[in-house]
Short mmCIF file of C-alpha atoms in Angstrom, two decimals:
data_model
loop_
_atom_site.label_atom_id
_atom_site.label_comp_id
_atom_site.label_asym_id
_atom_site.label_seq_id
_atom_site.Cartn_x
_atom_site.Cartn_y
_atom_site.Cartn_z
CA MET A 1 88.25 -12.34 -18.05
CA GLY A 2 84.76 -10.76 -17.99
CA THR A 3 82.38 -9.79 -20.75
CA ASN A 4 79.51 -7.36 -20.97
CA ARG A 5 76.50 -6.87 -23.17
CA ILE A 6 73.29 -4.90 -23.41
CA GLU A 7 69.95 -6.68 -23.21
CA TYR A 8 66.93 -4.57 -24.13
CA GLN A 9 63.71 -4.94 -22.15
CA PRO A 10 60.31 -3.33 -22.59
CA LEU A 11 59.44 -0.56 -20.16
CA GLY A 12 56.00 -1.97 -19.39
CA VAL A 13 52.81 0.04 -19.85
CA VAL A 14 52.97 3.18 -21.98
CA GLY A 15 50.27 5.84 -21.81
CA VAL A 16 49.51 7.83 -24.96
CA ILE A 17 47.47 11.05 -25.03
CA SER A 18 46.77 12.12 -28.61
CA PRO A 19 45.34 15.42 -29.93
CA TRP A 20 42.39 16.30 -32.12
CA ASN A 21 44.19 17.88 -35.08
CA TYR A 22 45.68 14.66 -36.52
CA PRO A 23 43.74 12.03 -34.59
CA VAL A 24 44.82 8.98 -36.59
CA ASN A 25 48.57 9.29 -37.12
CA LEU A 26 49.28 11.06 -33.82
CA SER A 27 47.47 8.20 -32.07
CA LEU A 28 48.84 5.29 -34.04
CA MET A 29 52.49 6.34 -34.40
CA PRO A 30 53.27 6.28 -30.66
CA VAL A 31 51.08 3.20 -30.19
CA VAL A 32 52.87 1.27 -32.94
CA THR A 33 56.35 2.21 -31.73
CA ALA A 34 55.47 1.26 -28.16
CA ILE A 35 54.12 -2.12 -29.30
CA ALA A 36 57.19 -2.68 -31.47
CA ALA A 37 59.30 -2.36 -28.33
CA ASP A 38 57.12 -5.06 -26.71
CA ASN A 39 55.24 -2.73 -24.38
CA ARG A 40 51.56 -2.59 -23.56
CA VAL A 41 49.63 0.57 -24.36
CA MET A 42 46.74 2.63 -23.05
CA LEU A 43 45.58 5.26 -25.56
CA LYS A 44 43.46 8.27 -24.63
CA PRO A 45 42.47 10.22 -27.75
CA SER A 46 40.87 13.66 -27.80
CA LYS A 47 37.22 14.05 -26.83
CA PHE A 48 36.81 16.34 -29.86
CA THR A 49 37.09 13.44 -32.35
CA PRO A 50 34.49 10.88 -31.19
CA ALA A 51 33.83 9.34 -34.63
CA THR A 52 37.54 8.77 -35.29
CA ASN A 53 37.96 7.41 -31.76
CA ALA A 54 35.22 4.83 -32.37
CA VAL A 55 36.97 3.63 -35.55
CA LEU A 56 40.31 3.39 -33.73
CA ALA A 57 38.74 1.47 -30.86
CA SER A 58 37.12 -1.01 -33.23
CA MET A 59 40.30 -1.48 -35.24
CA LEU A 60 42.59 -1.90 -32.24
CA SER A 61 40.22 -4.35 -30.52
CA ASP A 62 40.23 -6.49 -33.67
CA LEU A 63 44.04 -6.55 -33.78
CA PHE A 64 45.10 -6.77 -30.14
CA PRO A 65 43.78 -8.25 -26.91
CA GLN A 66 42.61 -5.62 -24.44
CA GLU A 67 45.42 -6.41 -22.02
CA GLN A 68 47.95 -5.42 -24.70
CA VAL A 69 46.31 -2.35 -26.25
CA THR A 70 43.29 -0.53 -24.97
CA ILE A 71 41.65 2.79 -25.82
CA VAL A 72 40.02 4.78 -23.06
CA SER A 73 38.01 7.98 -22.70
CA GLY A 74 37.50 10.30 -19.80
CA ASP A 75 39.45 12.90 -17.89
CA GLY A 76 42.93 13.71 -19.20
CA ALA A 77 44.18 14.85 -15.79
CA ALA A 78 43.19 11.52 -14.22
CA PHE A 79 44.83 9.62 -17.07
CA SER A 80 48.07 11.61 -16.65
CA SER A 81 48.10 10.69 -12.96
CA LEU A 82 48.23 6.94 -13.58
CA PRO A 83 51.53 5.18 -12.71
CA PHE A 84 52.63 4.42 -16.28
CA ASP A 85 56.13 3.31 -17.11
CA HIS A 86 56.22 6.07 -19.75
CA LEU A 87 53.75 8.73 -20.88
CA VAL A 88 53.55 10.31 -24.35
CA PHE A 89 51.59 13.53 -24.84
CA THR A 90 51.02 15.56 -28.02
CA GLY A 91 49.30 18.91 -27.64
CA SER A 92 49.69 22.46 -26.43
CA THR A 93 52.45 23.78 -24.19
CA GLU A 94 49.92 24.83 -21.56
CA VAL A 95 48.36 21.38 -21.28
CA GLY A 96 51.82 19.79 -21.52
CA ARG A 97 52.81 21.53 -18.29
CA ALA A 98 49.76 20.06 -16.54
CA VAL A 99 50.46 16.57 -17.93
CA MET A 100 54.08 16.68 -16.77
CA LYS A 101 53.07 17.93 -13.33
CA ALA A 102 50.56 15.09 -12.91
CA ALA A 103 53.04 12.49 -14.15
CA SER A 104 55.72 13.74 -11.76
CA GLU A 105 53.70 12.56 -8.76
CA ASN A 106 54.55 8.99 -9.83
CA LEU A 107 57.96 9.90 -11.30
CA VAL A 108 56.69 8.83 -14.73
CA PRO A 109 59.07 9.82 -17.55
CA VAL A 110 57.34 11.81 -20.28
CA THR A 111 57.71 12.53 -23.96
CA LEU A 112 56.07 15.87 -24.76
CA GLU A 113 55.50 16.95 -28.37
CA LEU A 114 54.16 20.46 -27.96
CA GLY A 115 54.30 23.42 -30.33
CA GLY A 116 54.91 27.12 -30.00
CA LYS A 117 55.39 29.95 -32.44
CA SER A 118 57.45 28.45 -35.27
CA PRO A 119 59.12 31.27 -37.24
CA THR A 120 59.72 31.54 -40.97
CA ILE A 121 62.63 33.74 -42.01
CA VAL A 122 62.71 34.85 -45.64
CA ALA A 123 66.09 36.18 -46.74
CA LYS A 124 66.20 39.42 -48.69
CA GLY A 125 65.73 38.73 -52.39
CA HIS A 126 63.97 35.39 -51.83
CA VAL A 127 60.33 36.46 -51.90
CA THR A 128 59.73 34.22 -54.90
CA ASP A 129 56.70 32.23 -55.99
CA ARG A 130 58.38 29.04 -54.84
CA THR A 131 59.13 30.45 -51.40
CA VAL A 132 55.70 31.94 -50.83
CA SER A 133 53.93 28.88 -52.22
CA ASP A 134 55.73 26.69 -49.67
CA ILE A 135 54.67 29.05 -46.91
CA VAL A 136 51.05 28.97 -48.15
CA VAL A 137 51.11 25.17 -48.04
CA GLY A 138 52.68 25.03 -44.58
CA LYS A 139 50.44 27.71 -43.10
CA LEU A 140 47.11 26.60 -44.54
CA LEU A 141 47.50 22.81 -44.39
CA SER A 142 44.59 21.59 -42.28
CA GLY A 143 43.50 25.19 -41.83
CA GLY A 144 46.70 26.03 -39.98
CA GLN A 145 45.88 23.48 -37.27
CA THR A 146 49.31 21.85 -37.37
CA CYS A 147 51.88 22.01 -34.58
CA ILE A 148 54.75 22.70 -37.00
CA ALA A 149 52.88 25.19 -39.18
CA PRO A 150 54.73 28.46 -39.80
CA ASP A 151 53.33 30.67 -37.06
CA TYR A 152 54.71 33.99 -38.33
CA ALA A 153 56.99 35.30 -41.07
CA LEU A 154 60.03 37.58 -40.84
CA VAL A 155 60.43 39.39 -44.17
CA HIS A 156 62.89 42.11 -45.15
CA GLU A 157 61.30 45.55 -44.69
CA SER A 158 61.72 46.40 -48.38
CA GLU A 159 59.77 43.33 -49.53
CA ILE A 160 56.70 43.28 -47.28
CA ASP A 161 54.30 44.51 -49.98
CA THR A 162 55.73 42.08 -52.53
CA PHE A 163 55.31 39.22 -50.07
CA ILE A 164 51.66 40.09 -49.37
CA ASP A 165 50.85 40.39 -53.08
CA ARG A 166 52.38 36.99 -53.80
CA TYR A 167 50.77 35.42 -50.75
CA ASP A 168 47.35 36.64 -51.85
CA ARG A 169 47.85 35.42 -55.41
CA LEU A 170 49.16 32.02 -54.37
CA VAL A 171 46.38 31.50 -51.82
CA LYS A 172 43.98 32.09 -54.72
CA THR A 173 45.89 29.51 -56.75
CA ALA A 174 45.83 26.96 -53.93
CA TYR A 175 42.12 27.48 -53.17
CA PRO A 176 40.42 28.56 -56.40
CA ASP A 177 36.94 27.66 -55.10
CA ARG A 178 37.01 30.17 -52.21
CA PRO A 179 37.24 29.51 -48.46
CA ASN A 180 33.83 27.86 -48.19
CA SER A 181 35.04 25.07 -50.50
CA THR A 182 35.50 21.59 -49.06
CA ASP A 183 39.14 21.81 -50.22
CA TYR A 184 39.73 24.39 -47.49
CA THR A 185 39.76 23.10 -43.91
CA SER A 186 37.48 24.72 -41.36
CA ILE A 187 38.35 25.17 -37.68
CA VAL A 188 37.62 22.12 -35.54
CA ASN A 189 34.91 23.64 -33.34
CA ASP A 190 33.33 26.86 -32.13
CA LYS A 191 35.72 27.17 -29.19
CA GLN A 192 38.84 27.15 -31.36
CA TYR A 193 37.18 29.45 -33.87
CA ALA A 194 36.40 31.91 -31.10
CA ILE A 195 40.02 31.83 -29.90
CA LEU A 196 41.25 32.75 -33.37
CA THR A 197 38.73 35.52 -33.94
CA GLU A 198 39.60 36.95 -30.51
CA LEU A 199 43.28 37.01 -31.48
CA ILE A 200 42.41 38.99 -34.61
CA GLU A 201 40.14 41.42 -32.78
CA ASP A 202 42.70 41.95 -30.02
CA ALA A 203 45.35 42.75 -32.63
CA ARG A 204 42.96 45.07 -34.49
CA SER A 205 42.03 46.92 -31.29
CA HIS A 206 45.73 47.55 -30.62
CA GLY A 207 46.31 49.03 -34.07
CA ALA A 208 47.27 46.07 -36.24
CA ARG A 209 46.32 46.01 -39.91
CA ILE A 210 44.20 42.95 -40.81
CA ILE A 211 44.25 41.79 -44.44
CA GLU A 212 42.03 38.95 -45.64
CA VAL A 213 43.46 37.23 -48.71
CA GLY A 214 42.35 34.75 -51.34
CA HIS A 215 39.19 34.56 -53.46
CA ARG A 216 36.08 36.19 -51.97
CA PRO A 217 37.23 36.04 -48.33
CA GLY A 218 33.87 37.23 -47.07
CA GLU A 219 32.29 33.94 -48.12
CA ALA A 220 34.03 32.15 -45.24
CA ALA A 221 31.21 33.39 -43.02
CA HIS A 222 28.75 31.21 -44.96
CA ARG A 223 30.35 28.02 -43.63
CA PRO A 224 30.40 27.03 -39.92
CA HIS A 225 33.55 28.07 -37.99
CA THR A 226 35.55 28.79 -41.13
CA LEU A 227 38.21 31.49 -41.03
CA THR A 228 39.53 33.02 -44.22
CA PRO A 229 43.32 33.16 -44.75
CA THR A 230 44.47 36.33 -43.01
CA VAL A 231 47.64 38.42 -42.87
CA VAL A 232 48.37 40.66 -39.88
CA LEU A 233 50.74 43.64 -40.05
CA GLY A 234 51.95 45.98 -37.35
CA VAL A 235 51.96 43.39 -34.56
CA THR A 236 53.38 44.68 -31.28
CA ASP A 237 54.26 42.99 -28.02
CA GLU A 238 51.07 44.02 -26.20
CA MET A 239 49.00 41.96 -28.65
CA ARG A 240 48.12 38.38 -27.75
CA ILE A 241 48.92 37.23 -31.27
CA ALA A 242 52.58 38.11 -30.66
CA HIS A 243 52.85 35.53 -27.87
CA GLU A 244 50.16 32.84 -28.23
CA GLU A 245 50.46 29.95 -30.65
CA ILE A 246 48.01 30.77 -33.44
CA PHE A 247 46.96 27.30 -34.68
CA GLY A 248 44.91 28.68 -37.54
CA PRO A 249 45.15 30.36 -40.98
CA ILE A 250 46.46 33.69 -39.63
CA LEU A 251 49.95 34.86 -40.61
CA PRO A 252 51.56 37.82 -38.80
CA ILE A 253 54.36 39.37 -40.87
CA PHE A 254 57.23 41.17 -39.16
CA PRO A 255 59.74 43.38 -41.00
CA TYR A 256 63.47 43.17 -40.33
CA ARG A 257 66.41 45.31 -41.52
CA ASP A 258 69.19 42.72 -41.47
CA ILE A 259 69.48 39.05 -40.58
CA ASP A 260 70.75 39.84 -37.09
CA ASP A 261 67.43 41.59 -36.35
CA ALA A 262 65.50 38.48 -37.42
CA ILE A 263 67.69 36.20 -35.32
CA ASP A 264 67.34 38.46 -32.28
CA TYR A 265 63.56 38.43 -32.64
CA VAL A 266 63.46 34.62 -32.69
CA ASN A 267 65.87 34.29 -29.79
CA ALA A 268 63.92 36.69 -27.59
CA ARG A 269 61.09 34.14 -27.51
CA PRO A 270 60.67 30.53 -26.31
CA ARG A 271 62.39 27.93 -28.47
CA PRO A 272 59.99 26.76 -31.18
CA LEU A 273 59.17 23.29 -32.43
CA ALA A 274 60.21 24.19 -35.99
CA LEU A 275 62.06 26.96 -37.79
CA TYR A 276 61.95 27.62 -41.52
CA TYR A 277 64.54 29.54 -43.51
CA PHE A 278 64.31 30.53 -47.17
CA GLY A 279 67.54 31.74 -48.73
CA SER A 280 70.84 30.86 -50.36
CA ASN A 281 73.61 28.76 -48.89
CA ASP A 282 75.52 31.77 -47.62
CA ALA A 283 76.70 33.50 -44.46
CA ASP A 284 73.19 34.59 -43.46
CA ARG A 285 71.89 31.03 -43.57
CA ARG A 286 74.85 29.89 -41.50
CA LYS A 287 74.12 32.60 -38.95
CA VAL A 288 70.51 31.45 -38.58
CA LEU A 289 71.49 27.81 -38.18
CA ASP A 290 74.30 28.54 -35.73
CA ARG A 291 72.57 31.12 -33.57
CA THR A 292 69.00 29.81 -33.21
CA THR A 293 67.70 26.71 -31.46
CA SER A 294 64.54 24.85 -32.38
CA GLY A 295 63.27 21.29 -32.46
CA ASN A 296 63.82 21.03 -36.20
CA VAL A 297 64.85 23.28 -39.08
CA THR A 298 63.78 23.03 -42.71
CA VAL A 299 65.65 25.12 -45.26
CA ASN A 300 63.73 26.26 -48.37
CA GLY A 301 60.62 24.34 -47.46
CA THR A 302 58.00 23.82 -44.76
CA ILE A 303 56.39 20.92 -42.88
CA MET A 304 58.01 18.01 -44.73
CA HIS A 305 60.76 17.30 -42.21
CA VAL A 306 58.16 15.54 -40.05
CA GLY A 307 57.85 12.87 -42.75
CA GLN A 308 61.55 11.95 -42.79
CA ASP A 309 61.68 8.67 -40.91
CA ASP A 310 65.47 8.75 -40.49
CA LEU A 311 65.49 12.13 -38.71
CA PRO A 312 64.69 12.64 -35.02
CA PHE A 313 61.66 14.79 -34.31
CA GLY A 314 60.57 16.71 -31.26
CA GLY A 315 60.77 19.93 -29.37
CA VAL A 316 63.19 21.73 -27.13
CA GLY A 317 62.34 23.76 -24.05
CA ALA A 318 58.76 25.03 -24.22
CA SER A 319 58.12 23.13 -27.46
CA GLY A 320 58.68 19.72 -25.90
CA MET A 321 61.11 17.05 -24.80
CA GLY A 322 61.95 13.46 -25.51
CA GLN A 323 63.99 13.52 -28.72
CA ASP A 324 67.59 12.57 -29.36
CA CYS A 325 68.74 15.93 -30.74
CA THR A 326 67.66 18.95 -32.69
CA CYS A 327 68.09 18.47 -36.41
CA MET A 328 67.79 20.06 -39.81
CA SER A 329 66.33 18.97 -43.13
CA MET A 330 66.96 20.82 -46.36
CA THR A 331 65.11 21.31 -49.63
CA VAL A 332 67.21 22.58 -52.51
#
């Protein structure tokens, strides 16, 4: 009579490429989990966060011998080409493609946590202070520089004006000291700021309506690469903002007539990292959950699903790979 069992072994050396927007936790979380599985780790953080990188390097060298954990700088393409036993990348979809291509030369398995245009669907009759406040928090956290930030909102056509009025008022509540306050996050550098302003100008030149919201929006110009919270109406497919991940405090708002229109709009685009739905526990919610696919869904809330340690997290399709399943969290 035979027996069988599973014995777990470490993979070996894990490469981690972390981004600039959350340089501590998006570096340390994959490093810690790799070490917990008895692997060795090479970490390459973003070149845009040199001060944070120096702190991480000092801390990790105090805790671990270099042959177990090491932090490196240099070219990301060269790092991706190393023959790791596993490679973890967090960043944009465009760079994720390049990382995966480089890793494929050595048949290195990859975990990609990317992003995309995460939609927020607001059911008719649910443009409330609580709903819009949650969207303000999710959109403007870290100046919108969050991979799971609501990228755009789908709002019933009869409630667009109400939504904008509430959004403006609740942005003022969240940031009472204006956009040049230290409570409001600026854009990481001139390059990213230029990308965002180009998205706005491209939309404007194609006929979009640009609305700056919050207290004294013009004062954002007094602070380096700071962009005031902005709403964009009348977005059409020829505009870049309709297709490119925004990664900033700009919220396009799209009208819909019924929930099927909203679902069709989401499904006509690449599968997002997150989807947010605000509405009752009814047939429309069930339709959204059954007929859309995203990395994660949060109902009646934004952002917080990433903090649930007993839920899987990751993307699907263009928003990433390397998770167990897509999942949903719910705020009631």
